[in-house]
């Protein structure tokens, strides 16, 4: 593709990796190369692209259309109201599917297409069904974060999923219950934490800076301490370096925010769950995975502390002093990192090291069974 498109007047750059999730358009890396447009290949979370025109190439995966239609007809009757949601790689089969279910008048197909511009947002699974909220969802796609997001965002509706790879159709209910139990457990852990890390999981979604500012206010309203952490793609070893932080809140796209915390030492919650834990926000039936939606003032007002002329009242000062802040935590450690000890130790004498390659060094015994290369 690179060789076919590159001309004397048009230059292309290949971005092989992203700092955060692969589902988000890496606008930051593209802007560093002074690009004027982006072509995104593969799965996308459909987060709104802010600055650059973007063309999405989702790809096409095979699907047994006859088995898909048969599974749909065995699950629903002709009077059921159903919203059919196609994963992007299976959306090419919609035409045949529409023709096969013409006898179902109350079926709506989710349009999963993106135009090349910077203003269109991702498609919403909760589209208007003629003002009637009583409908089921039939998701065509493999098990993924996109399916998880669809299930949580439609908690008041029944969601069936059809996996084209295994040809399995099932009602997503048991998996949702297990998932919610884990997330409720993380919310309770957040309530007991004194220090919370705001984990940056994207730099490209709309209003992510405003969301971070809101998280700061939420944490302060609960009399807790926060630190902003930006480490790219999170993993257990990276976050384990911040032992003084009791939990993290992930500010990212709807898919990257829903992390499985099984292997992590600290719980990781979404901005929506943080507000439930810190400012007693009510739990909505339809889970709010898009953190930008939290900026709507109609949801909840964050309480603020009354201050005196010095900027803080006595009660706030006492609470601040009682916080187990990271500095005190670090001072209490028996080992606090490598020490420079400048001028205290004699400098080491330079010596000749081993010479050769990792497969065989010249100073190794001749009887070594490894093959020289």
Tab-separated table of C-alpha atoms in Angstrom, residues 77-309:
chain	number	residue	atom	x	y	z
A	77	UNK	CA	-40.332	-13.544	16.480
A	78	UNK	CA	-41.715	-11.321	13.724
A	79	UNK	CA	-43.308	-8.990	16.285
A	80	UNK	CA	-40.132	-8.364	18.322
A	81	UNK	CA	-38.446	-4.993	18.106
A	82	UNK	CA	-34.745	-5.625	17.487
A	83	UNK	CA	-31.723	-3.428	16.882
A	84	UNK	CA	-29.093	-5.391	14.948
A	85	UNK	CA	-25.564	-4.142	15.631
A	86	UNK	CA	-22.847	-5.310	13.233
A	87	UNK	CA	-19.206	-5.199	14.197
A	88	UNK	CA	-17.309	-3.208	11.617
A	89	UNK	CA	-15.632	-6.228	9.988
A	90	UNK	CA	-18.996	-7.933	9.421
A	91	UNK	CA	-20.966	-4.914	8.236
A	92	UNK	CA	-20.427	-5.914	4.600
A	93	UNK	CA	-22.990	-8.718	5.077
A	94	UNK	CA	-25.815	-6.355	6.015
A	95	UNK	CA	-27.403	-6.269	2.540
A	96	UNK	CA	-27.974	-10.021	2.414
A	97	UNK	CA	-29.165	-10.013	6.023
A	98	UNK	CA	-31.684	-7.223	5.383
A	99	UNK	CA	-33.106	-9.129	2.422
A	100	UNK	CA	-33.449	-12.320	4.471
A	101	UNK	CA	-35.356	-10.676	7.369
A	102	UNK	CA	-37.818	-8.584	5.385
A	103	UNK	CA	-40.633	-10.410	7.133
A	104	UNK	CA	-39.496	-8.772	10.390
A	105	UNK	CA	-40.933	-5.223	10.171
A	106	UNK	CA	-39.537	-4.040	13.526
A	107	UNK	CA	-35.868	-4.705	12.799
A	108	UNK	CA	-33.409	-1.812	12.588
A	109	UNK	CA	-29.858	-2.260	11.299
A	110	UNK	CA	-27.156	-0.205	12.954
A	111	UNK	CA	-25.272	1.776	10.327
A	112	UNK	CA	-21.590	1.328	10.962
A	113	UNK	CA	-19.850	3.669	8.518
A	114	UNK	CA	-17.563	6.658	8.850
A	115	UNK	CA	-17.051	9.531	6.460
A	116	UNK	CA	-13.702	11.153	5.950
A	117	UNK	CA	-14.031	14.221	8.179
A	118	UNK	CA	-13.226	15.361	11.695
A	119	UNK	CA	-16.696	16.115	12.984
A	120	UNK	CA	-18.545	12.820	12.793
A	121	UNK	CA	-18.736	10.813	15.988
A	122	UNK	CA	-19.010	7.080	16.519
A	123	UNK	CA	-22.297	5.294	16.033
A	124	UNK	CA	-24.356	4.808	19.155
A	125	UNK	CA	-25.882	1.447	19.979
A	126	UNK	CA	-28.806	3.192	21.682
A	127	UNK	CA	-30.205	4.754	18.531
A	128	UNK	CA	-33.789	5.950	18.337
A	129	UNK	CA	-36.311	3.148	17.790
A	130	UNK	CA	-39.266	5.400	16.972
A	131	UNK	CA	-39.447	6.605	20.551
A	132	UNK	CA	-39.918	3.101	21.958
A	133	UNK	CA	-37.187	2.003	24.364
A	134	UNK	CA	-38.530	-1.568	24.622
A	135	UNK	CA	-36.313	-3.395	22.160
A	136	UNK	CA	-33.639	-6.056	22.170
A	137	UNK	CA	-30.146	-5.907	20.685
A	138	UNK	CA	-28.636	-8.543	18.396
A	139	UNK	CA	-24.867	-8.056	18.204
A	140	UNK	CA	-22.960	-9.657	15.330
A	141	UNK	CA	-19.284	-9.953	16.223
A	142	UNK	CA	-16.708	-11.808	18.271
A	143	UNK	CA	-16.175	-11.363	22.003
A	144	UNK	CA	-14.318	-8.100	22.460
A	145	UNK	CA	-14.263	-4.827	24.364
A	146	UNK	CA	-16.711	-3.448	21.809
A	147	UNK	CA	-19.228	-6.129	22.818
A	148	UNK	CA	-18.565	-5.467	26.501
A	149	UNK	CA	-19.169	-1.764	26.006
A	150	UNK	CA	-22.388	-2.490	24.094
A	151	UNK	CA	-23.677	-4.766	26.871
A	152	UNK	CA	-22.929	-2.366	29.739
A	153	UNK	CA	-24.303	0.654	27.874
A	154	UNK	CA	-27.595	-1.176	27.348
A	155	UNK	CA	-28.162	-2.569	30.814
A	156	UNK	CA	-31.934	-2.082	30.588
A	157	UNK	CA	-32.195	-4.207	27.445
A	158	UNK	CA	-31.591	-7.834	26.571
A	159	UNK	CA	-28.501	-8.318	24.432
A	160	UNK	CA	-27.925	-11.388	22.282
A	161	UNK	CA	-24.584	-11.926	20.593
A	162	UNK	CA	-23.733	-13.995	17.533
A	163	UNK	CA	-20.094	-15.018	17.046
A	164	UNK	CA	-19.444	-15.653	13.318
A	165	UNK	CA	-16.242	-17.554	14.082
A	166	UNK	CA	-17.881	-20.138	16.359
A	167	UNK	CA	-21.464	-19.707	15.003
A	168	UNK	CA	-22.701	-19.453	18.583
A	169	UNK	CA	-25.695	-17.325	19.583
A	170	UNK	CA	-26.224	-16.597	23.274
A	171	UNK	CA	-27.950	-14.238	25.679
A	172	UNK	CA	-25.389	-12.051	27.423
A	173	UNK	CA	-26.678	-12.118	30.983
A	174	UNK	CA	-24.430	-14.307	33.138
A	175	UNK	CA	-21.292	-12.612	31.850
A	176	UNK	CA	-22.779	-9.206	32.640
A	177	UNK	CA	-23.560	-10.189	36.234
A	178	UNK	CA	-19.998	-11.407	36.851
A	179	UNK	CA	-18.613	-8.264	35.258
A	180	UNK	CA	-20.759	-5.958	37.389
A	181	UNK	CA	-19.805	-7.789	40.594
A	182	UNK	CA	-16.116	-7.141	39.844
A	183	UNK	CA	-16.736	-3.495	39.070
A	184	UNK	CA	-18.827	-2.981	42.229
A	185	UNK	CA	-15.948	-4.494	44.208
A	186	UNK	CA	-13.527	-1.966	42.706
A	187	UNK	CA	-15.876	0.881	43.623
A	188	UNK	CA	-15.816	-0.213	47.273
A	189	UNK	CA	-11.990	-0.330	47.186
A	190	UNK	CA	-11.906	3.228	45.831
A	191	UNK	CA	-13.873	4.464	48.836
A	192	UNK	CA	-11.115	3.251	51.187
A	193	UNK	CA	-8.225	4.727	49.188
A	194	UNK	CA	-6.532	7.940	50.291
A	195	UNK	CA	-4.423	8.429	47.149
A	196	UNK	CA	-5.849	7.968	43.646
A	197	UNK	CA	-3.934	8.098	40.402
A	198	UNK	CA	-5.494	9.697	37.337
A	199	UNK	CA	-4.250	7.437	34.548
A	200	UNK	CA	-4.133	9.087	31.127
A	201	UNK	CA	-5.266	6.552	28.539
A	202	UNK	CA	-5.649	8.776	25.504
A	203	UNK	CA	-4.725	12.124	24.055
A	204	UNK	CA	-7.204	12.151	21.220
A	205	UNK	CA	-10.766	11.837	22.504
A	206	UNK	CA	-12.998	14.864	22.746
A	207	UNK	CA	-12.773	16.883	25.985
A	208	UNK	CA	-10.238	14.565	27.640
A	209	UNK	CA	-8.587	17.550	29.371
A	210	UNK	CA	-11.932	18.676	30.768
A	211	UNK	CA	-12.563	15.136	32.019
A	212	UNK	CA	-9.204	15.126	33.842
A	213	UNK	CA	-10.068	18.455	35.488
A	214	UNK	CA	-13.407	17.017	36.569
A	215	UNK	CA	-11.691	13.968	38.081
A	216	UNK	CA	-9.471	16.319	40.087
A	217	UNK	CA	-12.511	18.066	41.530
A	218	UNK	CA	-14.242	14.764	42.292
A	219	UNK	CA	-11.220	13.427	44.184
A	220	UNK	CA	-10.781	16.676	46.104
A	221	UNK	CA	-14.474	16.663	47.032
A	222	UNK	CA	-13.917	13.268	48.699
A	223	UNK	CA	-10.919	14.628	50.680
A	224	UNK	CA	-8.468	12.443	48.802
A	225	UNK	CA	-5.106	13.083	47.170
A	226	UNK	CA	-4.486	12.577	43.439
A	227	UNK	CA	-1.533	12.217	41.100
A	228	UNK	CA	-1.626	12.344	37.307
A	229	UNK	CA	0.164	9.395	35.700
A	230	UNK	CA	0.998	9.032	32.002
A	231	UNK	CA	2.823	5.793	31.162
A	232	UNK	CA	1.357	4.834	27.783
A	233	UNK	CA	-0.233	1.395	27.700
A	234	UNK	CA	-0.725	0.284	31.324
A	235	UNK	CA	0.463	-3.092	32.576
A	236	UNK	CA	0.971	-4.549	36.080
A	237	UNK	CA	4.754	-3.930	36.298
A	238	UNK	CA	4.388	-0.274	35.309
A	239	UNK	CA	1.648	0.505	37.816
A	240	UNK	CA	3.363	-1.535	40.547
A	241	UNK	CA	6.039	1.184	40.643
A	242	UNK	CA	3.429	3.495	42.207
A	243	UNK	CA	2.877	1.484	45.378
A	244	UNK	CA	1.741	4.572	47.305
A	245	UNK	CA	-1.268	4.950	44.988
A	246	UNK	CA	-4.174	2.816	46.166
A	247	UNK	CA	-6.238	2.881	42.959
A	248	UNK	CA	-6.360	4.395	39.500
A	249	UNK	CA	-9.033	5.997	37.366
A	250	UNK	CA	-8.543	5.520	33.635
A	251	UNK	CA	-9.368	8.504	31.418
A	252	UNK	CA	-9.591	6.966	27.959
A	253	UNK	CA	-11.914	5.909	25.194
A	254	UNK	CA	-14.996	3.801	26.074
A	255	UNK	CA	-13.165	0.564	25.257
A	256	UNK	CA	-9.773	1.193	26.874
A	257	UNK	CA	-11.378	2.402	30.101
A	258	UNK	CA	-12.911	-1.016	30.799
A	259	UNK	CA	-9.739	-2.782	31.881
A	260	UNK	CA	-9.676	-6.240	33.432
A	261	UNK	CA	-7.907	-5.640	36.751
A	262	UNK	CA	-7.347	-9.301	37.588
A	263	UNK	CA	-3.560	-9.131	37.107
A	264	UNK	CA	-3.116	-5.602	38.476
A	265	UNK	CA	-2.135	-4.880	42.066
A	266	UNK	CA	-4.414	-1.828	42.286
A	267	UNK	CA	-7.990	-1.519	41.063
A	268	UNK	CA	-8.589	0.544	37.925
A	269	UNK	CA	-11.994	2.177	37.535
A	270	UNK	CA	-13.675	4.397	34.980
A	271	UNK	CA	-14.515	8.087	35.620
A	272	UNK	CA	-18.156	7.102	36.007
A	273	UNK	CA	-17.310	4.588	38.743
A	274	UNK	CA	-15.064	7.115	40.486
A	275	UNK	CA	-17.970	9.531	40.807
A	276	UNK	CA	-20.126	6.751	42.265
A	277	UNK	CA	-17.467	6.089	44.898
A	278	UNK	CA	-16.492	9.685	45.732
A	279	UNK	CA	-19.570	11.890	45.345
A	280	UNK	CA	-22.392	9.352	45.774
A	281	UNK	CA	-23.489	9.449	42.159
A	282	UNK	CA	-26.400	7.047	41.590
A	283	UNK	CA	-25.755	3.909	39.551
A	284	UNK	CA	-27.485	4.171	36.182
A	285	UNK	CA	-29.167	1.155	34.583
A	286	UNK	CA	-27.401	1.975	31.332
A	287	UNK	CA	-23.701	2.152	32.161
A	288	UNK	CA	-21.930	5.377	31.101
A	289	UNK	CA	-18.690	4.340	29.412
A	290	UNK	CA	-18.124	7.573	27.480
A	291	UNK	CA	-16.345	9.828	29.966
A	292	UNK	CA	-17.218	12.924	27.916
A	293	UNK	CA	-20.869	12.401	28.891
A	294	UNK	CA	-19.948	13.130	32.515
A	295	UNK	CA	-19.348	16.769	31.631
A	296	UNK	CA	-23.083	17.303	31.201
A	297	UNK	CA	-24.122	19.423	34.193
A	298	UNK	CA	-27.515	17.761	34.416
A	299	UNK	CA	-26.015	14.628	35.991
A	300	UNK	CA	-24.499	15.763	39.286
A	301	UNK	CA	-22.933	18.784	40.945
A	302	UNK	CA	-19.545	18.290	42.571
A	303	UNK	CA	-19.419	19.827	46.069
A	304	UNK	CA	-16.698	22.366	46.780
A	305	UNK	CA	-14.978	23.279	50.042
A	306	UNK	CA	-15.658	26.616	51.684
A	307	UNK	CA	-12.431	28.548	52.165
A	308	UNK	CA	-11.404	31.463	54.312
A	309	UNK	CA	-9.256	34.415	53.379
